Short mmCIF file of C-alpha atoms in Angstrom, two decimals:
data_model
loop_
_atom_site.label_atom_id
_atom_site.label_comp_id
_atom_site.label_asym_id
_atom_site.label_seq_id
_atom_site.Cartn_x
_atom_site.Cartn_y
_atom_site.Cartn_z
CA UNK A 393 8.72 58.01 116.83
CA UNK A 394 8.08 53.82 116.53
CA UNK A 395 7.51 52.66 112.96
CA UNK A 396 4.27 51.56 112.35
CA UNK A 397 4.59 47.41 111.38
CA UNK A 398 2.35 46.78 108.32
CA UNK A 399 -0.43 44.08 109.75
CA UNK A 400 -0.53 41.01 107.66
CA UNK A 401 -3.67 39.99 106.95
CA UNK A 402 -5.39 37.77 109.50
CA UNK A 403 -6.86 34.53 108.76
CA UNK A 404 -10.16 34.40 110.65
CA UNK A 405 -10.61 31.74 113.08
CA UNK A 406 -13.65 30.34 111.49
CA UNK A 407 -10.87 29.29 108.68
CA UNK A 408 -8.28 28.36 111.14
CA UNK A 409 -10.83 25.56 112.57
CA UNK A 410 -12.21 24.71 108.81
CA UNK A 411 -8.32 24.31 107.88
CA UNK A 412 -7.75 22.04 110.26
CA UNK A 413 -10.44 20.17 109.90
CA UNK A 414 -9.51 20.29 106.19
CA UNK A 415 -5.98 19.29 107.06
CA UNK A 416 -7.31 16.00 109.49
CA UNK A 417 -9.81 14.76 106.79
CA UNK A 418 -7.25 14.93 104.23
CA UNK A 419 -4.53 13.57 106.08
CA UNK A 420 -7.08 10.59 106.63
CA UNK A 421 -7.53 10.21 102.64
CA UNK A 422 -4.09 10.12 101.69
CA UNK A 423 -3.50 7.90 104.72
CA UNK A 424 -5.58 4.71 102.74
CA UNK A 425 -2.63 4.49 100.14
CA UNK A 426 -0.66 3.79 102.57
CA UNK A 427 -2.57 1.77 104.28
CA UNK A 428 -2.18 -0.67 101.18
CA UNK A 429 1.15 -0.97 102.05
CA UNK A 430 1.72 -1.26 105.27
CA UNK A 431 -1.70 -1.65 106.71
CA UNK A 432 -3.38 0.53 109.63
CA UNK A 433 -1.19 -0.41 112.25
CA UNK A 434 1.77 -0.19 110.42
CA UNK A 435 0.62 3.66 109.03
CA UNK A 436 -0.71 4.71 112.14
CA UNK A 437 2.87 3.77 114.03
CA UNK A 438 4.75 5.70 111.09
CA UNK A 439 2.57 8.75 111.30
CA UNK A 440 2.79 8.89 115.22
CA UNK A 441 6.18 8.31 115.12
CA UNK A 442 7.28 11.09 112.45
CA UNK A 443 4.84 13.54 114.31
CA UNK A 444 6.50 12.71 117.62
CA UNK A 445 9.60 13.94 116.20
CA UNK A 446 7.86 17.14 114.62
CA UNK A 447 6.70 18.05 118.25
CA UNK A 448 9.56 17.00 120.45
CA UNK A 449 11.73 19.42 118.00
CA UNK A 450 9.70 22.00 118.18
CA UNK A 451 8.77 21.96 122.10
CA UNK A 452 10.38 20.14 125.30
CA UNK A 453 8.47 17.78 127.17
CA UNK A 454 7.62 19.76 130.49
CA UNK A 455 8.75 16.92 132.83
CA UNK A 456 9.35 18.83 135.49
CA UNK A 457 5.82 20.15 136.19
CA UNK A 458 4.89 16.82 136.20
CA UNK A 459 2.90 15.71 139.38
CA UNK A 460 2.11 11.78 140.40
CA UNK A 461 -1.03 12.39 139.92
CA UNK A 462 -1.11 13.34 136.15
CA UNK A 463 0.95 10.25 134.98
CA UNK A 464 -2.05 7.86 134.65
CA UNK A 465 -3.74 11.11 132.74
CA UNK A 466 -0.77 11.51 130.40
CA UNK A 467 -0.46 7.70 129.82
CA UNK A 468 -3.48 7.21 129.12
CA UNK A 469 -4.70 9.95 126.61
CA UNK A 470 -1.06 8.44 124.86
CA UNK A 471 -2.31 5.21 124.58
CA UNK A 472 -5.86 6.12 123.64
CA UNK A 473 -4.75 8.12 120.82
CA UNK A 474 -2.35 4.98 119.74
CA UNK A 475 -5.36 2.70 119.56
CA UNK A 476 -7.82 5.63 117.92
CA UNK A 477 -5.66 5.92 115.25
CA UNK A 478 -4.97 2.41 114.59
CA UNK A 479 -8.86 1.93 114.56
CA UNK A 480 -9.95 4.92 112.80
CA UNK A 481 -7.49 3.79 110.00
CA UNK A 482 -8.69 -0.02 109.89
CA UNK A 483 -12.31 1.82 109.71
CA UNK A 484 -11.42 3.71 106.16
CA UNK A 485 -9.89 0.74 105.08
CA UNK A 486 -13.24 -1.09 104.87
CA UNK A 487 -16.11 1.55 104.73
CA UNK A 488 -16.19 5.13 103.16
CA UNK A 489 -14.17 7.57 104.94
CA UNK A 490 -17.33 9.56 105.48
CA UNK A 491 -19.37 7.28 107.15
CA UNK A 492 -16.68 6.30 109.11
CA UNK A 493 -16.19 9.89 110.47
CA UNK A 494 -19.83 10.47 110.43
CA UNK A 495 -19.78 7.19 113.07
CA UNK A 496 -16.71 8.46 115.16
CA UNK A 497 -18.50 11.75 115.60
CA UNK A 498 -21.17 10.25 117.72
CA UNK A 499 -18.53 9.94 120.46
CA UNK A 500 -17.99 13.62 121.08
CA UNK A 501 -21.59 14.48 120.08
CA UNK A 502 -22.67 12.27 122.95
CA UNK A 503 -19.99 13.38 125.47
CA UNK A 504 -21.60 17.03 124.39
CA UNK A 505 -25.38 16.02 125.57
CA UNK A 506 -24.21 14.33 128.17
CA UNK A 507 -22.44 17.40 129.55
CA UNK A 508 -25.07 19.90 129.56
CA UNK A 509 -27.45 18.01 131.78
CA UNK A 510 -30.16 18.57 130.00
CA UNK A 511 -32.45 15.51 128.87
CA UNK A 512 -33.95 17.63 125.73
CA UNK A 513 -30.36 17.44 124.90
CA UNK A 514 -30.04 13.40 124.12
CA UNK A 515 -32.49 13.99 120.98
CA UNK A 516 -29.13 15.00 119.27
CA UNK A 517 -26.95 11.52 119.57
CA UNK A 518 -30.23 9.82 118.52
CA UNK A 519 -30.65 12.30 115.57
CA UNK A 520 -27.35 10.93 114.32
CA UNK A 521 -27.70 7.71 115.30
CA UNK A 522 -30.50 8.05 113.00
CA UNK A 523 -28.02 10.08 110.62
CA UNK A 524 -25.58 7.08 110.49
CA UNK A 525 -28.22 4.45 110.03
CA UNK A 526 -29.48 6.18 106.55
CA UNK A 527 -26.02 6.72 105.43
CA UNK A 528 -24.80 2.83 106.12
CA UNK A 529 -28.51 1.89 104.38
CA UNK A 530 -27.91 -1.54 106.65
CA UNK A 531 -31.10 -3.19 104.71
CA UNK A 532 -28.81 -2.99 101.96
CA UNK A 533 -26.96 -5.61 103.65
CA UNK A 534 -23.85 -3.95 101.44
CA UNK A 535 -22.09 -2.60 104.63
CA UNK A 536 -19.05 -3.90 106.43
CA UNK A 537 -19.73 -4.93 110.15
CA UNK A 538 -15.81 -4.90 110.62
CA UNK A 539 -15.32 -1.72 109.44
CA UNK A 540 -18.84 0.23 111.35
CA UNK A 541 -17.12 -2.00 114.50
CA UNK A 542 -13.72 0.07 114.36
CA UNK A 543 -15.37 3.27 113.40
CA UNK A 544 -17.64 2.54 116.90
CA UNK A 545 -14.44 1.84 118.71
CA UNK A 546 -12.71 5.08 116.90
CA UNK A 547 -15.91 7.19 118.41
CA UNK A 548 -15.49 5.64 121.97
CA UNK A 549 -11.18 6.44 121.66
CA UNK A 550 -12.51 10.42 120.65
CA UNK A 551 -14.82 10.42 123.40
CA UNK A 552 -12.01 9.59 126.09
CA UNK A 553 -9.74 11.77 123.98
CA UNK A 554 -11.82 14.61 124.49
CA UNK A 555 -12.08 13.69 128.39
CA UNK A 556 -8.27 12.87 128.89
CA UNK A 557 -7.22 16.07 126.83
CA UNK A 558 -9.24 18.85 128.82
CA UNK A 559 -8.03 17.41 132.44
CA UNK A 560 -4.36 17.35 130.63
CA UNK A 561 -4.83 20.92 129.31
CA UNK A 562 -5.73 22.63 132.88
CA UNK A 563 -2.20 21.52 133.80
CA UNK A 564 0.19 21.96 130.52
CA UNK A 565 -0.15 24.87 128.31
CA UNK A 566 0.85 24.96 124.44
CA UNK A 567 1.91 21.90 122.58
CA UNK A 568 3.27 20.51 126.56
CA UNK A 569 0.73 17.82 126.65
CA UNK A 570 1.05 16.70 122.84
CA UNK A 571 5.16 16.29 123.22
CA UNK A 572 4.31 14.09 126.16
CA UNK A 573 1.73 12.00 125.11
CA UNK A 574 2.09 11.81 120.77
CA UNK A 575 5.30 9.68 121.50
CA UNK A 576 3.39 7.52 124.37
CA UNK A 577 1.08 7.20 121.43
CA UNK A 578 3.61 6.33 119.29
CA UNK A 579 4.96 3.46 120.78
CA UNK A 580 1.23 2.33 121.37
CA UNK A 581 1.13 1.89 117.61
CA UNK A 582 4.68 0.45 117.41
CA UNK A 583 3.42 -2.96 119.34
CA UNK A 584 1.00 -3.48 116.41
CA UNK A 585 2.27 -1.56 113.51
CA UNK A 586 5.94 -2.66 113.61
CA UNK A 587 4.86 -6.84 113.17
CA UNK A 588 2.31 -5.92 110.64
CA UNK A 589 4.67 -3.02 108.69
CA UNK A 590 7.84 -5.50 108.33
CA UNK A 591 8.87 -6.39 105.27
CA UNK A 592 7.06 -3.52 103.55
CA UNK A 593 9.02 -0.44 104.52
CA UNK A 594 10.83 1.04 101.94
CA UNK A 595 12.98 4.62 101.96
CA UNK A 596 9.94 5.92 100.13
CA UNK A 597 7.68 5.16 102.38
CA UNK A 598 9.59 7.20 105.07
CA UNK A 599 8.79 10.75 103.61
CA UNK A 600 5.20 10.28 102.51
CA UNK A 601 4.30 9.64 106.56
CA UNK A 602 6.65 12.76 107.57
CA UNK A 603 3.79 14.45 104.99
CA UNK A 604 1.23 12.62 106.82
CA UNK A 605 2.10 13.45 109.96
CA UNK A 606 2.10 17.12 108.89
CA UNK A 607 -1.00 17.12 108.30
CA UNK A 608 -2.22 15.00 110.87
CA UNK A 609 -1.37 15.60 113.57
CA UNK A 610 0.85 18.76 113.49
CA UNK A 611 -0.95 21.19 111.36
CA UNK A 612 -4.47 20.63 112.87
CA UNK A 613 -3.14 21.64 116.93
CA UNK A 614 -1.32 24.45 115.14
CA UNK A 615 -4.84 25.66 113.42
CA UNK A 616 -6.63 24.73 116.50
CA UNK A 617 -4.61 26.38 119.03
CA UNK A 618 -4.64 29.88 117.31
CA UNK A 619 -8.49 29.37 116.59
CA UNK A 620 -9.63 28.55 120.00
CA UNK A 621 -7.42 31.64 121.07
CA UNK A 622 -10.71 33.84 119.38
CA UNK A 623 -13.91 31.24 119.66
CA UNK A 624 -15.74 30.23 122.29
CA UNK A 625 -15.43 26.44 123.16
CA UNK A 626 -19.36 26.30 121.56
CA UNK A 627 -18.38 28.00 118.01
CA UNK A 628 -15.38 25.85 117.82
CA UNK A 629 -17.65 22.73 118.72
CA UNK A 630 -20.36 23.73 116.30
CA UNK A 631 -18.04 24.39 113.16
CA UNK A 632 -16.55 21.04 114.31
CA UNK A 633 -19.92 19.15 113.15
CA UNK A 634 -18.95 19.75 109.30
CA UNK A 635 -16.32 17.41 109.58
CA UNK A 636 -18.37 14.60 108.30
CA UNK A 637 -19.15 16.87 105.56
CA UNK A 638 -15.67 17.67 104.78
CA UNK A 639 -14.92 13.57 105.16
CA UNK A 640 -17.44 12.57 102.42
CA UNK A 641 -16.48 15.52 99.82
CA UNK A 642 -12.82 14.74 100.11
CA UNK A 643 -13.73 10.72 100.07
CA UNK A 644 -15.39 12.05 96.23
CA UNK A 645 -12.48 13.95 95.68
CA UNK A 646 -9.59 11.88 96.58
CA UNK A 647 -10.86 8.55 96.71
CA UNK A 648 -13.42 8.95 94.26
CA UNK A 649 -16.01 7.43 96.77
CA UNK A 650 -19.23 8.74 95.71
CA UNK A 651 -21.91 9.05 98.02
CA UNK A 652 -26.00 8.04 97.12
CA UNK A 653 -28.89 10.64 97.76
CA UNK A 654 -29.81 8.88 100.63
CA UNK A 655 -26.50 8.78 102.36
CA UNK A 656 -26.14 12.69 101.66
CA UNK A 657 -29.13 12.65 104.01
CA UNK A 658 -28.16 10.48 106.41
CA UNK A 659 -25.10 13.35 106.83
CA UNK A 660 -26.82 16.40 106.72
CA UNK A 661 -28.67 14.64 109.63
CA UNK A 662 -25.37 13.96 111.13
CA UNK A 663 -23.86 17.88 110.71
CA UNK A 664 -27.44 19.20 112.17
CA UNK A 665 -27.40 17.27 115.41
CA UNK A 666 -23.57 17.97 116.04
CA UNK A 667 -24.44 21.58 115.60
CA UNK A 668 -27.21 21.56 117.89
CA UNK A 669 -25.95 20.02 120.64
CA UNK A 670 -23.23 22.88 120.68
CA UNK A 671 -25.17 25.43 122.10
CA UNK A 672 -24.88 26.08 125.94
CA UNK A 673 -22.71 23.88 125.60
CA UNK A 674 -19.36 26.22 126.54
CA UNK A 675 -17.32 24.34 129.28
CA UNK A 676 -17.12 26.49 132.47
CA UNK A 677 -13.43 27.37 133.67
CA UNK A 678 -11.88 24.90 136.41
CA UNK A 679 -12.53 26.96 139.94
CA UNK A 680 -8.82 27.34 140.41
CA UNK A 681 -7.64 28.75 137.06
CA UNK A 682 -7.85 32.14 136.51
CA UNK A 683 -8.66 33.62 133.45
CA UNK A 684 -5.96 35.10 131.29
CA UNK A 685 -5.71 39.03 130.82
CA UNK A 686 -8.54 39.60 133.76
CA UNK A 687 -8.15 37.86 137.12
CA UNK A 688 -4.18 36.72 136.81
CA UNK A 689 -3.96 40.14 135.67
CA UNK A 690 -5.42 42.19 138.50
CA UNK A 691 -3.75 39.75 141.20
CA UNK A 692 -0.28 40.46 139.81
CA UNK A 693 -1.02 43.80 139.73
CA UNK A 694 -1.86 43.98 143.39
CA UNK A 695 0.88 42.61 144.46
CA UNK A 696 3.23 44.93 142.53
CA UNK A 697 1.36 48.26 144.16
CA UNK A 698 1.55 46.48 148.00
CA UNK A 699 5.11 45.44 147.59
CA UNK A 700 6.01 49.37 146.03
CA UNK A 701 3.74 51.05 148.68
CA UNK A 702 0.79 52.16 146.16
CA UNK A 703 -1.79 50.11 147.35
CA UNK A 704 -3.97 52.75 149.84
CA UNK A 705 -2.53 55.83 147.44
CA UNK A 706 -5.51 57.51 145.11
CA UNK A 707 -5.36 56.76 141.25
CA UNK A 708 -3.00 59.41 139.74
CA UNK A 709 -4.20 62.28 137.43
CA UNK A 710 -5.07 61.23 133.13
CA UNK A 711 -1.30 62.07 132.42
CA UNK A 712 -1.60 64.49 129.12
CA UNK A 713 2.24 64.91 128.56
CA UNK A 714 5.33 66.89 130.10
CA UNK A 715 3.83 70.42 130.92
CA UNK A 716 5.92 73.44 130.88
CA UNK A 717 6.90 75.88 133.43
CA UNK A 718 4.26 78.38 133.30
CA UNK A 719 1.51 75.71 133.50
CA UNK A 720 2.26 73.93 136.13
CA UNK A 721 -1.33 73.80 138.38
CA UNK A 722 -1.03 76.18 141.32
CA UNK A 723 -2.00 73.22 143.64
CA UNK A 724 0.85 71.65 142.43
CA UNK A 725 3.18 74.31 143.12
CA UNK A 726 2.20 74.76 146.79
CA UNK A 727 1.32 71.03 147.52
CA UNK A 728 5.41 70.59 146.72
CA UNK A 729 6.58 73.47 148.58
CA UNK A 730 4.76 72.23 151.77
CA UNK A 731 5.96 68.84 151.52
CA UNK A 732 8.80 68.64 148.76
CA UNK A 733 11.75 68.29 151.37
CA UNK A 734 9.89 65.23 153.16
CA UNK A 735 9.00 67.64 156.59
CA UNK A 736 6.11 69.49 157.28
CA UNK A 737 6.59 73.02 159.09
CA UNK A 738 4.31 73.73 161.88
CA UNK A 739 4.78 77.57 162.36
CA UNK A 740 2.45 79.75 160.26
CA UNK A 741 5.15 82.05 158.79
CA UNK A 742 6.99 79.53 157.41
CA UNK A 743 3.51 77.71 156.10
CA UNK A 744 3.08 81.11 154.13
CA UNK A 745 6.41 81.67 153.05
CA UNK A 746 6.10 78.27 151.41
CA UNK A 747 2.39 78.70 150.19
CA UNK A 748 3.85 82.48 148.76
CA UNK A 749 7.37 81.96 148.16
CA UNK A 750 9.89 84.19 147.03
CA UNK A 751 10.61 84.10 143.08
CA UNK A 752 14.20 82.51 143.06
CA UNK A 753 12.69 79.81 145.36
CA UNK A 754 9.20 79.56 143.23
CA UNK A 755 11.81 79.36 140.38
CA UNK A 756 13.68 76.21 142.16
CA UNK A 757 10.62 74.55 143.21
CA UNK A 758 9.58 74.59 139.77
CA UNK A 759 12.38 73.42 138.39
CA UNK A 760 11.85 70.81 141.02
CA UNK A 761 8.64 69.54 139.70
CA UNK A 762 9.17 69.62 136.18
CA UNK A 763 11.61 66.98 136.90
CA UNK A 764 9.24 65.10 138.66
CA UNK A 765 6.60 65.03 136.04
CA UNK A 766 7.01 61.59 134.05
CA UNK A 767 7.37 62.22 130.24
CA UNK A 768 5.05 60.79 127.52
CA UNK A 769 7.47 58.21 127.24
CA UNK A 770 7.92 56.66 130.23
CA UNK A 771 5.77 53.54 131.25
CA UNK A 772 3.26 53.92 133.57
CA UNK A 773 3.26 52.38 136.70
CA UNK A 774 -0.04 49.85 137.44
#
């Protein structure tokens, strides 16, 4: 008898995806005391480099399924991430953190209405276009240029990120692709964040972006990973809109940046279009993958029943258990006797002396095919 294992209790998905947005935004907030220090360059080369580490310990670069053709993929989602953290930091050095995430969300809002061919679908970039024009409140003439220009260039770097990353994760499964291209990203950062971090590193310093990198990016693939395991691409996508939300309350928690009326608009404007353009908008599987658990599946199965000879035999009996003796199905009985010893008699006699056998051989024979009958134990074969 197996133990039954007590079931812990399961975080829903929903919370795995708002966790790690949680853990990115916050990741983000704590990053701007650093940046003080060290400066975005300099913060986003010590967070890359710390969560290079983190993922090359806990998974092995698959080098060895690399192909020729995936190098200038790998290479250059590494280098794109480099420069989208570098200017995503410089961003929320300048302007609010969430109006600089409500700007670097138009990137994969736009690569969403592009994708479902649908015109109808292009009212959602402008919708937060719109969005991101109440929340800056430009007529103000209070906003930064510099910073709304790296917050642009942040949304264009998550727009090929998004691009780079799905080619990339048709051909490596798991955290494969992120231990090949975090430390590619890492010494992206190094060319600008080592000249502009020297003279400012202390053994303080060194800890607080391990922490970082933690949360950003380590704990978010973990979160994401087990959430897109139970959501469809479109759910995911659609949750993924409150993350301007989630920028601008921990900007008034952390950071104590606190947001007008009007720019509380301008991201409620920004959340509604990313949700919107979610739907139909679940990415179709490449046309040679197969999907887990069904096609792979049946495939491997075949080839297991031509390879063992079961392919052209009938599906067996619903198995109920070991039966005994006296209930063995008469069919049974006299389907053994005429073929249990691998010949089949032609003369009639002996075809009735098998059909009607004697008792000591009836005994035997079902003897015989109780030892034949699988017990409720043993695997069955597919």
């Amino acid at each position: 008898m197996t133990q039954r294992i007590p079931r812990a209790a399961a975080v829903p998905p929903w919370g795995l995806a708002v966790s790690a947005m949680l853990s990115v935004q916050l990741g983000s907030a704590l990053s701007v005391h650093l940046i003080s220090t060290v400066g975005p360059a300099g913060t986003a080369w010590l967070r890359l480099s710390a969560g290079a580490l983190i993922f090359l310990a806990l998974a092995r670069p698959p080098l060895r399924s690399i192909r020729r053709h995936d190098v200038p993929a790998i290479v250059g989602l590494g280098v794109t991430t480099g420069l989208q953290t570098i200017v995503f930091l410089a961003a929320i050095d300048r302007i609010p953190l969430g109006t600089a995430v409500a700007v670097e969300f138009l990137g994969p809002l736009t690569i969403a209405a592009v994708r479902s061919h649908s015109r109808r679908a292009l009212i959602w970039p402008a919708m937060a276009l719109a969005g991101v024009v109440v929340l800056t409140q430009p007529w103000h003439g209070g906003i930064d240029p510099a910073g709304l220009g790296f917050a642009a260039l942040a949304a264009a770097g998550w727009a090929t990120y998004i691009l780079l990353t799905q080619r990339l994760g048709d051909r490596f499964a798991g955290t494969g692709a992120l231990s090949l291209t975090i430390p590619i990203a890492a010494v992206t950062a190094a060319v600008f964040g080592i000249p502009q971090a020297v003279g400012h590193l202390t053994l303080g310093i060194l800890p607080v972006a391990a922490g970082l990198a933690l949360l950003l990016p380590v704990l978010p693939y973990a979160f994401e990973l087990l959430a897109l395991r139970q959501m469809t691409p479109a759910a995911f996508g659609t949750l993924m809109a409150l993350e301007p939300a989630i920028g601008v309350v921990l900007g008034l928690l952390v950071l104590h940046q606190t947001p007008s009326i009007t720019q509380l608009a301008g991201i409620v404007l920004v959340v509604l279009a990313g949700a919107a353009a979610q739907r139909g908008g679940r990415r179709l599987p490449p046309a040679s993958s197969v999907e887990p658990g069904h096609g792979d599946a049946r495939e491997k199965g075949d080839d297991r029943s031509r390879s063992s000879g079961l392919a052209a035999m009938p599906p067996p009996p619903r198995r109920l258990g070991p039966q005994r003796k006296d209930e063995l199905p008469a069919q049974s009985v006299s389907r053994q006797a005429s073929d249990g010893d691998g010949t089949r008699s032609g003369q009639p006699g002996e075809q009735h002396e098998r059909q009607h056998p004697q008792p000591e051989d009836q005994r035997c024979q079902r003897l015989e095919q109780l030892r034949r009958v699988p017990s409720a134990t043993e695997p069955a074969v597919r």
